[in-house]
Coordinates of C-alpha atoms in Angstrom, one line a residue:
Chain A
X3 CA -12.0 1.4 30.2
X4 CA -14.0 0.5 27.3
X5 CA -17.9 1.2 27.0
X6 CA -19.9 -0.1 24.4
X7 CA -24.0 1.1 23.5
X8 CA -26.4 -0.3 21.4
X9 CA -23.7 -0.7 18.6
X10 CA -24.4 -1.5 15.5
X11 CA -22.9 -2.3 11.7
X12 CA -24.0 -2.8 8.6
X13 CA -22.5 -3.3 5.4
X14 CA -24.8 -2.3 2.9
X15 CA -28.2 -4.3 3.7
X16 CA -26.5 -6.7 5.7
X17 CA -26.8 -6.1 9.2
X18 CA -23.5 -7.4 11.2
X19 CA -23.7 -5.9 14.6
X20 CA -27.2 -5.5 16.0
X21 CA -26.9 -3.8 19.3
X22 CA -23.9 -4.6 21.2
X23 CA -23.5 -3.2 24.8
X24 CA -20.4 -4.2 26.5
X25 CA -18.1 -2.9 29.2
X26 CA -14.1 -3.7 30.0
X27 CA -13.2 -3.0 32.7
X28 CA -9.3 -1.5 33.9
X29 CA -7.1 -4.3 33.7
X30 CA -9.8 -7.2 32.5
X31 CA -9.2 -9.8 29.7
X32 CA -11.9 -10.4 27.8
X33 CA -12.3 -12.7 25.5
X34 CA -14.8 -12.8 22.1
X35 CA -15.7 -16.6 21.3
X36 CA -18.3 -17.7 19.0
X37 CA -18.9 -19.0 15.3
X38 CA -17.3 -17.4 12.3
X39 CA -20.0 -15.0 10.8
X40 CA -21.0 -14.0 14.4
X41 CA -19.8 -10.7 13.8
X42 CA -16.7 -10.9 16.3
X43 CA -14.0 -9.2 14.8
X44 CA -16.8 -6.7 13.4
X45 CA -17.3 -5.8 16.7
X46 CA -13.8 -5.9 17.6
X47 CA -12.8 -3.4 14.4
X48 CA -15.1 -1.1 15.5
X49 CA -13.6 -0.3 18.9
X50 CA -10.5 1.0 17.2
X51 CA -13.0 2.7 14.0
X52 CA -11.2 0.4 11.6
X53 CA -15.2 -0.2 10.6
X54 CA -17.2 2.7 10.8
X55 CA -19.7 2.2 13.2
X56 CA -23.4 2.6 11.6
X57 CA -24.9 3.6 15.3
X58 CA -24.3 3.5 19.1
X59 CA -21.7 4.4 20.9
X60 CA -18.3 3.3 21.7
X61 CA -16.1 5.1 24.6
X62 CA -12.7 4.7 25.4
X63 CA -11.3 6.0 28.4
X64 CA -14.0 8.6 28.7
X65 CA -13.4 9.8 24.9
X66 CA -16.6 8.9 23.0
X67 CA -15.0 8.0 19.8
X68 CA -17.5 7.6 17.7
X69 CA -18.1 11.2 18.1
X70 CA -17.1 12.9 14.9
X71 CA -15.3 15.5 16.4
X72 CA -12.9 13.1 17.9
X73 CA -9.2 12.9 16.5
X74 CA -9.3 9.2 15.8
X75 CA -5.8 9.0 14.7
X76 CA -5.3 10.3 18.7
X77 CA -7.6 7.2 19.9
X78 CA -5.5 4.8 17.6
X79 CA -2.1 5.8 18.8
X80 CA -3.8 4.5 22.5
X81 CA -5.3 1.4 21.5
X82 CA -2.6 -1.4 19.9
X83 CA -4.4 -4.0 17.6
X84 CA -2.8 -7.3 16.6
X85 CA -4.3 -9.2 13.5
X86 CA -5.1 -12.7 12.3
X87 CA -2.3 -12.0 9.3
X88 CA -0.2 -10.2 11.6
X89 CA 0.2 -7.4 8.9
X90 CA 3.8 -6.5 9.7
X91 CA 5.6 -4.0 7.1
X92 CA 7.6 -6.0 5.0
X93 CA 9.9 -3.6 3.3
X94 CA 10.9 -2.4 7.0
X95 CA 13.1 -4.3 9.5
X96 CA 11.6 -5.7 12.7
X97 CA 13.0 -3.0 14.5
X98 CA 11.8 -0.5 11.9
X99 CA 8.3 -2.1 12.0
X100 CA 8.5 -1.4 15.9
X101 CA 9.9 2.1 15.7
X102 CA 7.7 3.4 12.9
X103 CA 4.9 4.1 15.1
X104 CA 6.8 6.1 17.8
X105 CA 8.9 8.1 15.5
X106 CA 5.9 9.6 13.1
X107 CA 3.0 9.6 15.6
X108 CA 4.8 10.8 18.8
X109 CA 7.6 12.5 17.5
X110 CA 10.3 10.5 19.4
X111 CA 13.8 10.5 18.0
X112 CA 14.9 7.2 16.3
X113 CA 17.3 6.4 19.2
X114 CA 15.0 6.8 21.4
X115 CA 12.4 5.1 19.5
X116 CA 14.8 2.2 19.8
X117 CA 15.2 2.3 23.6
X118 CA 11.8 1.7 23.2
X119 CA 11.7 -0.7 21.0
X120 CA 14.4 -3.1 22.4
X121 CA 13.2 -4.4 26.0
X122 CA 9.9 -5.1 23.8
X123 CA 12.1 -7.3 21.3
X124 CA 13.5 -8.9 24.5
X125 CA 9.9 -9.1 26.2
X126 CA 8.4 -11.2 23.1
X127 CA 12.1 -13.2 22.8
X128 CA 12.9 -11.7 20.0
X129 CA 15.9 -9.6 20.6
X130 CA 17.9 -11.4 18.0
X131 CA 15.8 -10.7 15.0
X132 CA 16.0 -6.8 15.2
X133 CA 17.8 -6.5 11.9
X134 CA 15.5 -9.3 10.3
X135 CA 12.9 -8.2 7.6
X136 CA 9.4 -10.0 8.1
X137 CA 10.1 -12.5 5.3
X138 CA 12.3 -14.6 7.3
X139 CA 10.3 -15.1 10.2
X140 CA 8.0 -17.6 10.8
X141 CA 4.5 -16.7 11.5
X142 CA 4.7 -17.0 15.3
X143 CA 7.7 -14.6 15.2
X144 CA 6.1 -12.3 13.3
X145 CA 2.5 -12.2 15.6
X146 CA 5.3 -11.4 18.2
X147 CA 6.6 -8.6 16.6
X148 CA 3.1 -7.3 15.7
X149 CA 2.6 -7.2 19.2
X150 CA 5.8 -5.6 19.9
X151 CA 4.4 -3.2 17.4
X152 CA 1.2 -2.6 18.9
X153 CA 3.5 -2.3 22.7
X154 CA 5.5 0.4 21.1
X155 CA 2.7 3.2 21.1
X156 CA 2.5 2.2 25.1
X157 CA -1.3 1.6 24.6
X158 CA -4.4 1.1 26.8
X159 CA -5.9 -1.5 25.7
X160 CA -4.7 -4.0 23.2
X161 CA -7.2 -5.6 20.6
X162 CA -6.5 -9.3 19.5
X163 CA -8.2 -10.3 16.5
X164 CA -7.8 -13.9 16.0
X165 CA -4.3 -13.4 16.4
X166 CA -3.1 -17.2 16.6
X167 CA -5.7 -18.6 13.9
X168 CA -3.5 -18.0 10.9
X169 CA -0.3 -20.2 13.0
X170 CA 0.8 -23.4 12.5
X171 CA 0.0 -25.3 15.7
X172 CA 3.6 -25.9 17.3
X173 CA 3.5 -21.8 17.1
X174 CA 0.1 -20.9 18.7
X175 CA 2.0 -21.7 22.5
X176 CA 4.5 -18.7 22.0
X177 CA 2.4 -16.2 21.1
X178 CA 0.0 -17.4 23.6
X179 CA 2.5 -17.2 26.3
X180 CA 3.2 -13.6 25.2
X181 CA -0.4 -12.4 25.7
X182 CA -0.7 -14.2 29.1
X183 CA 2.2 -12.2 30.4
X184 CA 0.4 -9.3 28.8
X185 CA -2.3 -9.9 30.6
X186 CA -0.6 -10.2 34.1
X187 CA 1.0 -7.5 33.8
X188 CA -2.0 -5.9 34.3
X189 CA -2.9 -4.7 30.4
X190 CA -6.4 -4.3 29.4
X191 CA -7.1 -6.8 26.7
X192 CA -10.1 -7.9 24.1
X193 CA -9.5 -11.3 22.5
X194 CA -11.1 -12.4 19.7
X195 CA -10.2 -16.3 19.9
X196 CA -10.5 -19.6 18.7
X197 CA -8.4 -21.1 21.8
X198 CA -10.6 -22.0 24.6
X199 CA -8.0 -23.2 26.5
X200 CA -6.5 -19.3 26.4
X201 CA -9.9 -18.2 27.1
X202 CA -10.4 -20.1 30.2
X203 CA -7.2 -19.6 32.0
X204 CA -6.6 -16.2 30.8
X205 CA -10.4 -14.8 30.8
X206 CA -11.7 -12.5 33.3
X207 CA -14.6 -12.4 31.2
X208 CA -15.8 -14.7 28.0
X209 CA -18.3 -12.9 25.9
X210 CA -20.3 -15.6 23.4
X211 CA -21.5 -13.5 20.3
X212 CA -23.9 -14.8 17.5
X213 CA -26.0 -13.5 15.2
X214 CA -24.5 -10.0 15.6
X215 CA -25.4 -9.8 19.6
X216 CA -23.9 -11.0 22.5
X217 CA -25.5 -14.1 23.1
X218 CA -24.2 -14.6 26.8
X219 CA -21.6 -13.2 29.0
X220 CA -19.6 -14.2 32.4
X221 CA -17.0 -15.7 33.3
X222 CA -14.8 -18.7 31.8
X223 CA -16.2 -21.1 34.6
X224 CA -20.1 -20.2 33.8
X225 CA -19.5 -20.1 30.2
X226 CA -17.6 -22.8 29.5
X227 CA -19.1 -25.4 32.4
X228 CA -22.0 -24.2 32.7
X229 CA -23.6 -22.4 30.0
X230 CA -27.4 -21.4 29.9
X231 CA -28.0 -20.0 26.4
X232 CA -28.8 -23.0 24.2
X233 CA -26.8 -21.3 21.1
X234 CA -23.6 -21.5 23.2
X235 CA -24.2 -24.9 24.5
X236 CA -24.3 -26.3 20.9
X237 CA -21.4 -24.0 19.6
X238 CA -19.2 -25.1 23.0
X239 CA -20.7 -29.0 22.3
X240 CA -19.4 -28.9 18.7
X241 CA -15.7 -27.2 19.4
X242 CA -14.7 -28.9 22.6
Chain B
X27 CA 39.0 -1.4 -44.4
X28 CA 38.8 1.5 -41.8
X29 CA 38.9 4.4 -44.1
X30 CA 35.9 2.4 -46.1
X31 CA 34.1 2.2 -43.0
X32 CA 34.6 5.9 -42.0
X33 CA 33.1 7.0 -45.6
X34 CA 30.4 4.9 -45.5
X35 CA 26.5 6.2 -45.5
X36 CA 25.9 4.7 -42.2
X37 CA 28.6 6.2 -40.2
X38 CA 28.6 9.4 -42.6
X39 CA 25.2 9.9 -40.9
X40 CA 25.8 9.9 -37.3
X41 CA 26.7 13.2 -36.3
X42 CA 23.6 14.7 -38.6
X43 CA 21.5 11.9 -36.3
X44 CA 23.5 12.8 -33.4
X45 CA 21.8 16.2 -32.7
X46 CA 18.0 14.3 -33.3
X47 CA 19.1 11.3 -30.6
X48 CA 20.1 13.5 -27.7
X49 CA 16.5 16.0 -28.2
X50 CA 14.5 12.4 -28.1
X51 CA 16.9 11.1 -25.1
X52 CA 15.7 14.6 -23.8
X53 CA 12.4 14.6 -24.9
X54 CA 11.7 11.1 -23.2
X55 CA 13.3 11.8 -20.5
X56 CA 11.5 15.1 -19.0
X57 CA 8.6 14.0 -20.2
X58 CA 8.3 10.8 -18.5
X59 CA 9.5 12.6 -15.4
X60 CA 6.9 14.7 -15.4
X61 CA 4.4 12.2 -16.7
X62 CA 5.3 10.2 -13.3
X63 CA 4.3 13.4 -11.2
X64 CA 1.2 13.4 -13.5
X65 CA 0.6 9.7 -13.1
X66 CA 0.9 9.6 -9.6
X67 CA -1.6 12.9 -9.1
X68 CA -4.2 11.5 -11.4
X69 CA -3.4 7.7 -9.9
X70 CA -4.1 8.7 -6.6
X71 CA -6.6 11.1 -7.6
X72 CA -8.2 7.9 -8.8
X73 CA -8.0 6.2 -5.7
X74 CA -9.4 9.0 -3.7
X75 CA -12.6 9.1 -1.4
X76 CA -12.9 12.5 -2.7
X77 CA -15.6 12.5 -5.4
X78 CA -14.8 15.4 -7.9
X79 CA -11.0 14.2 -7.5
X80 CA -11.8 11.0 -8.9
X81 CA -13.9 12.2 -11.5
X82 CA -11.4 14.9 -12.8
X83 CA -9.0 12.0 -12.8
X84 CA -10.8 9.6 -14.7
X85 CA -11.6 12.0 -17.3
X86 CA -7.9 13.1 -17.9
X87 CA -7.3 9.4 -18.3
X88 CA -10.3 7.7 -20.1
X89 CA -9.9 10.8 -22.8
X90 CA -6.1 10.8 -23.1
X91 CA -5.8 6.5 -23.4
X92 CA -8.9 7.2 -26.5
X93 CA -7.2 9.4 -28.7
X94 CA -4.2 8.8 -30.5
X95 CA -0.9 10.8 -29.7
X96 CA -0.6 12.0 -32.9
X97 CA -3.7 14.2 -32.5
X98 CA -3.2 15.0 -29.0
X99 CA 0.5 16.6 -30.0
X100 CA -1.4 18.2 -33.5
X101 CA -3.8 19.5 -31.0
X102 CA -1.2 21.0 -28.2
X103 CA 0.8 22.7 -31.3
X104 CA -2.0 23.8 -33.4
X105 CA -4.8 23.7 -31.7
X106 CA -4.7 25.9 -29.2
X107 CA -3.3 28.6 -31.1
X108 CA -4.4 31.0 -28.3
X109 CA -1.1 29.7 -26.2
X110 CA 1.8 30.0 -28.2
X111 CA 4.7 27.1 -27.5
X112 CA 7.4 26.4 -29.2
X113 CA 7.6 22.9 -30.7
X114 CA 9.7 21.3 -28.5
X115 CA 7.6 22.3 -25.2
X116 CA 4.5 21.2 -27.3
X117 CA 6.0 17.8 -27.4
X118 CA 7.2 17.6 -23.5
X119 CA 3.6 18.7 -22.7
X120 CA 2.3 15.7 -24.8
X121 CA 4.5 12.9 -23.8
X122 CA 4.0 14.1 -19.9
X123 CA 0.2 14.5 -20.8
X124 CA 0.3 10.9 -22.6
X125 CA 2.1 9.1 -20.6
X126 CA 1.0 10.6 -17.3
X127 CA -2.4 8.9 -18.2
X128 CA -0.9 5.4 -18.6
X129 CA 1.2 5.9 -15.8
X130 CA -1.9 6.8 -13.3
X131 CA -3.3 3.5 -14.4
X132 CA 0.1 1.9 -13.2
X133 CA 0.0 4.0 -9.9
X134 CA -3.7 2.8 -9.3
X135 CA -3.0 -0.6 -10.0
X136 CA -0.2 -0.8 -8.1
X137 CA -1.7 0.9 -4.7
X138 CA -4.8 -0.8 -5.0
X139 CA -2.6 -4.1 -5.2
X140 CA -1.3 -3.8 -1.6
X141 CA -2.7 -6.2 0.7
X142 CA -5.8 -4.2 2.9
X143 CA -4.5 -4.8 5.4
X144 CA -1.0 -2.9 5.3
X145 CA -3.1 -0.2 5.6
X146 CA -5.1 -1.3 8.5
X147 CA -1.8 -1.4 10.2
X148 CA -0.7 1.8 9.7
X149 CA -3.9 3.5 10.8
X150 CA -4.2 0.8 13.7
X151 CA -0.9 2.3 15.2
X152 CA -2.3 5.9 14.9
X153 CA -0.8 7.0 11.5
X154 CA -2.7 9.5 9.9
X155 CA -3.9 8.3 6.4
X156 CA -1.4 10.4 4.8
X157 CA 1.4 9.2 6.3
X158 CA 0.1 5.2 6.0
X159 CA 0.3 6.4 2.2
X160 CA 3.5 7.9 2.4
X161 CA 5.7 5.1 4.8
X162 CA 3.6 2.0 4.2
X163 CA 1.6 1.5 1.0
X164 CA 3.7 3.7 -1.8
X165 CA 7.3 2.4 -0.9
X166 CA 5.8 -1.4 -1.4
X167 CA 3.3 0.3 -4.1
X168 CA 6.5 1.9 -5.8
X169 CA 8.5 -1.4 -6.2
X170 CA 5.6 -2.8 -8.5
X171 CA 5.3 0.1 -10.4
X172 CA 9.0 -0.4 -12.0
X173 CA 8.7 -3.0 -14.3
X174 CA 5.2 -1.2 -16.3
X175 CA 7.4 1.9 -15.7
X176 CA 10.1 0.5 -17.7
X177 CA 7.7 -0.6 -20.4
X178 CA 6.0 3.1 -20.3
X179 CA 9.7 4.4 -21.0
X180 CA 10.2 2.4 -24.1
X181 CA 6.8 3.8 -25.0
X182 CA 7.1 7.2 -24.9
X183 CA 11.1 6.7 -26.4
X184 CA 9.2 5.7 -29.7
X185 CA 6.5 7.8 -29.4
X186 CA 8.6 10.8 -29.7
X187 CA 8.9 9.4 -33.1
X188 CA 5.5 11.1 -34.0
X189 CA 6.9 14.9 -33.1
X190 CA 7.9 14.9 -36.5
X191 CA 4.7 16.2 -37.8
X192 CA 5.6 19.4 -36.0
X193 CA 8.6 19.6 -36.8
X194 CA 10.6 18.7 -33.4
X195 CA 14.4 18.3 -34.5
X196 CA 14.1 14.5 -32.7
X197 CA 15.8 11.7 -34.3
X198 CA 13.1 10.5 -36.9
X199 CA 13.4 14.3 -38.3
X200 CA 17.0 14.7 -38.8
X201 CA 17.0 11.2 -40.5
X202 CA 14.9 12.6 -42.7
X203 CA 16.2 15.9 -43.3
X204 CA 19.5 14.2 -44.0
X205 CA 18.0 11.9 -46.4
X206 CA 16.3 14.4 -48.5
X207 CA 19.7 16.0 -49.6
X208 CA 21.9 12.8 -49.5
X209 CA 19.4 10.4 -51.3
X210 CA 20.6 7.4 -48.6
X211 CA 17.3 6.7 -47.3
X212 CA 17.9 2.9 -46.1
X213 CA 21.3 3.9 -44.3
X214 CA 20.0 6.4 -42.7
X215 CA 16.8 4.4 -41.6
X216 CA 18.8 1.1 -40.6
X217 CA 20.8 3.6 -38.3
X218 CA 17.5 5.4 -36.7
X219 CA 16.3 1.8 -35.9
X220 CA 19.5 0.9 -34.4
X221 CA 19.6 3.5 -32.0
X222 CA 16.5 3.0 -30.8
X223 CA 17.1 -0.4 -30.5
X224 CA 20.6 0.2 -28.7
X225 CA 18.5 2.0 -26.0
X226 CA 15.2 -0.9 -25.8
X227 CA 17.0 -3.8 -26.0
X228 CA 19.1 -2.8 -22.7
X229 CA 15.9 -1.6 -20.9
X230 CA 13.9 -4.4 -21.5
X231 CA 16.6 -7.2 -20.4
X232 CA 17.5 -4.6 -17.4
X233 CA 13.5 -4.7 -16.5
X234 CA 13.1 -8.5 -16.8
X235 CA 16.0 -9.1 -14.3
X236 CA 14.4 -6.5 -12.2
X237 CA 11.1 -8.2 -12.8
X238 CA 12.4 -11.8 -11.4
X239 CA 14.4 -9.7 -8.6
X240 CA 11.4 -8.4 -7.2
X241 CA 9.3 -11.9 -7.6
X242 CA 11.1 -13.3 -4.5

């Protein structure tokens, strides 16, 4: 699904990303652990081109995006992101926030927008808040509508960058539960996360990055009982 | 008591002031409607990845905020002599030129104030960077923009004041043309100040509920 070669970022002098290759496969949950400054959500931000990439290659779906010729407002509509500060519209309704998407990039008539847009309010158990503007949700209400959002363009994959990081505790379990069902329902996911816990139940694959490379891959069992790279037994020793 | 008041200076002066109050209302209004159009061009022109955009716009701005109005309107009506405008589109063009350049620095501001990522959002769900500007960043933009708006209109109100000098039958100019041939300067004057004051007053308590409206 996703294809990643020798990526890499910089922003300005500062090198980021210094040669990422990666794969996701149909269906996989992958998650993105490691310590802040790692270049995580870099990495993750370019597989939607929300960072221009400075080299390499990133392919989605067989569509090398990073191509120039590439309509990248096409790739967007197909990939859904969800972010740390959930970034919901606040001068729209929930519903609006859900429907925005469908209505102006695919052309779909508002009511049917909303047919859309209603089994995914149920889906996150939020069916009640339709009419609600952002403001007077609380934040793991609105991560639950931004994924909504993101479910509303029916996309691919789904990038998650920190997504429960900016939640008060008692709210991380909802949204988690959300993005578990996600994930057995079979939708291609990359996680950028601070919850191991998620990572190791949920995670087909745990990816450790640091220092702007991947560090050490497998999965959750190897990684998390058994890691080899020194760099990820001292970041695992110092979170868990 | 009522006849007295009827014959008085002040109220003898109205309908002379009259005629000046609704071509400043007039004046103030186009213009700033215009200058908004010009404002949010030259704004966004400001904010734009496109290099000569952003230059042409900074120029417009940086030289109209340097110079005073008063030479800017001596210039439009004089000055370029090769165009000839009557007075009254001389001073439309100025206030719309003048306050279009404030305004873009309200427009800038104001974008450049909404949270990154808003924007991230909208191109994240596939919107095209057009239409993130247009459904996303300018309706939240917008709402800031309406208190410095307000201000900008009590701004150009008085600066019509100035059109004057070229002889743009606004309120200031009929005051004086009335006081010339009745002698009753301070009448007149107290009554110039009291209209604009009728219309600032108003606009300034209406923008400071607005203001605490839009704080919540």
């Amino acid at each position: 699904m996703i294809k990643v070669r020798d990526l890499h970022k910089s922003f300005g002098d500062l090198e980021v990303l210094k040669g990422i290759d990666a794969q996701v496969n149909e269906q996989e949950v992958v998650c993105v652990i490691g310590p802040s400054g790692s270049g995580k959500s870099t990495f993750l931000r370019c597989l939607n081109l929300l960072e221009e990439v400075t080299s390499g290659e990133v392919i989605i779906d067989g569509d090398v995006i990073t191509d120039s010729r590439v309509d990248i407002n096409e790739i967007r509509s197909q990939v859904g992101m969800v972010f740390q500060h959930f970034n919901l519209f606040p001068h729209k309704t929930v519903l609006e926030n859900i429907t925005l998407g469908p209505i102006k990039v695919k052309g779909m008539y508002e009511e049917q927008a909303k047919d859309v847009a209603i089994p995914l309010l149920e889906k996150v158990g939020l069916s009640d808040k339709a009419d609600a503007y952002p403001d007077s949700l609380s934040g793991g209400q609105k991560q639950r509508v931004a994924i909504a959002r993101s479910l509303a363009m029916n996309p691919k994959v789904m990038l998650f960058d920190e997504p429960t990081s900016a939640l008060d505790p008692e709210l991380v379990g909802d949204v988690l539960q959300v993005m578990k069902d996600l994930a057995e329902e079979g939708m291609t996911m990359v996680v950028v996360t601070h919850e191991m816990g998620f990572a190791k139940e949920v995670g087909d694959r745990v990816l450790f990055m640091d220092e702007g490379i991947i560090m050490e891959e497998g999965n959750p069992k190897q990684i998390f009982d058994n890691p080899q790279n020194p760099r990820t037994q001292s970041f695992l020793s110092k979170i868990l | 008591m009522i006849d007295y008041l009827m014959d008085s200076a002040y109220v003898k002066s109205l309908p002379y002031l009259w005629e000046g109050i609704q071509l400043t209302l007039y004046i103030t209004i186009v213009g700033l409607f215009l200058g908004f159009i010009m404002g949010a061009i030259a704004g966004l022109g400001r904010l734009s990845k496109v290099s000569i955009l952003r230059w042409i716009s900074t120029v417009y701005v940086e030289v109209v905020r340097g110079t005073p109005i008063l030479a800017q309107v001596l210039f439009i009506y004089y000055g370029l002599t090769a165009i000839n405008i009557g007075e009254i589109t001389a001073a439309i063009i100025a206030i719309t030129m003048n306050a279009g350049a404030y305004i873009a620095e309200i427009v800038r501001g104001a974008v450049y104030s909404i949270d990154k990522g808003q924007g991230e959002a909208g191109r994240a769900i596939g919107l095209t960077e057009r239409q993130t500007m247009r459904y996303i960043i300018w309706p939240q933009a917008f709402k800031r923009m309406i208190p410095p708006l307000g201000n900008q209109f009590i701004i150009s109100l008085k600066d019509t004041s100035l059109f004057s000098v070229i002889a743009v039958g606004e309120v200031l100019y009929m005051a004086k043309q009335y006081y010339n041939t009745t002698f009753e300067i301070f009448e007149t004057l107290i009554m110039v100040c009291i209209f604009y004051l009728i219309i600032t007053i108003p606009t300034s308590i209406i923008l400071r509920r607005v203001e605490r409206k839009l704080d919540v």
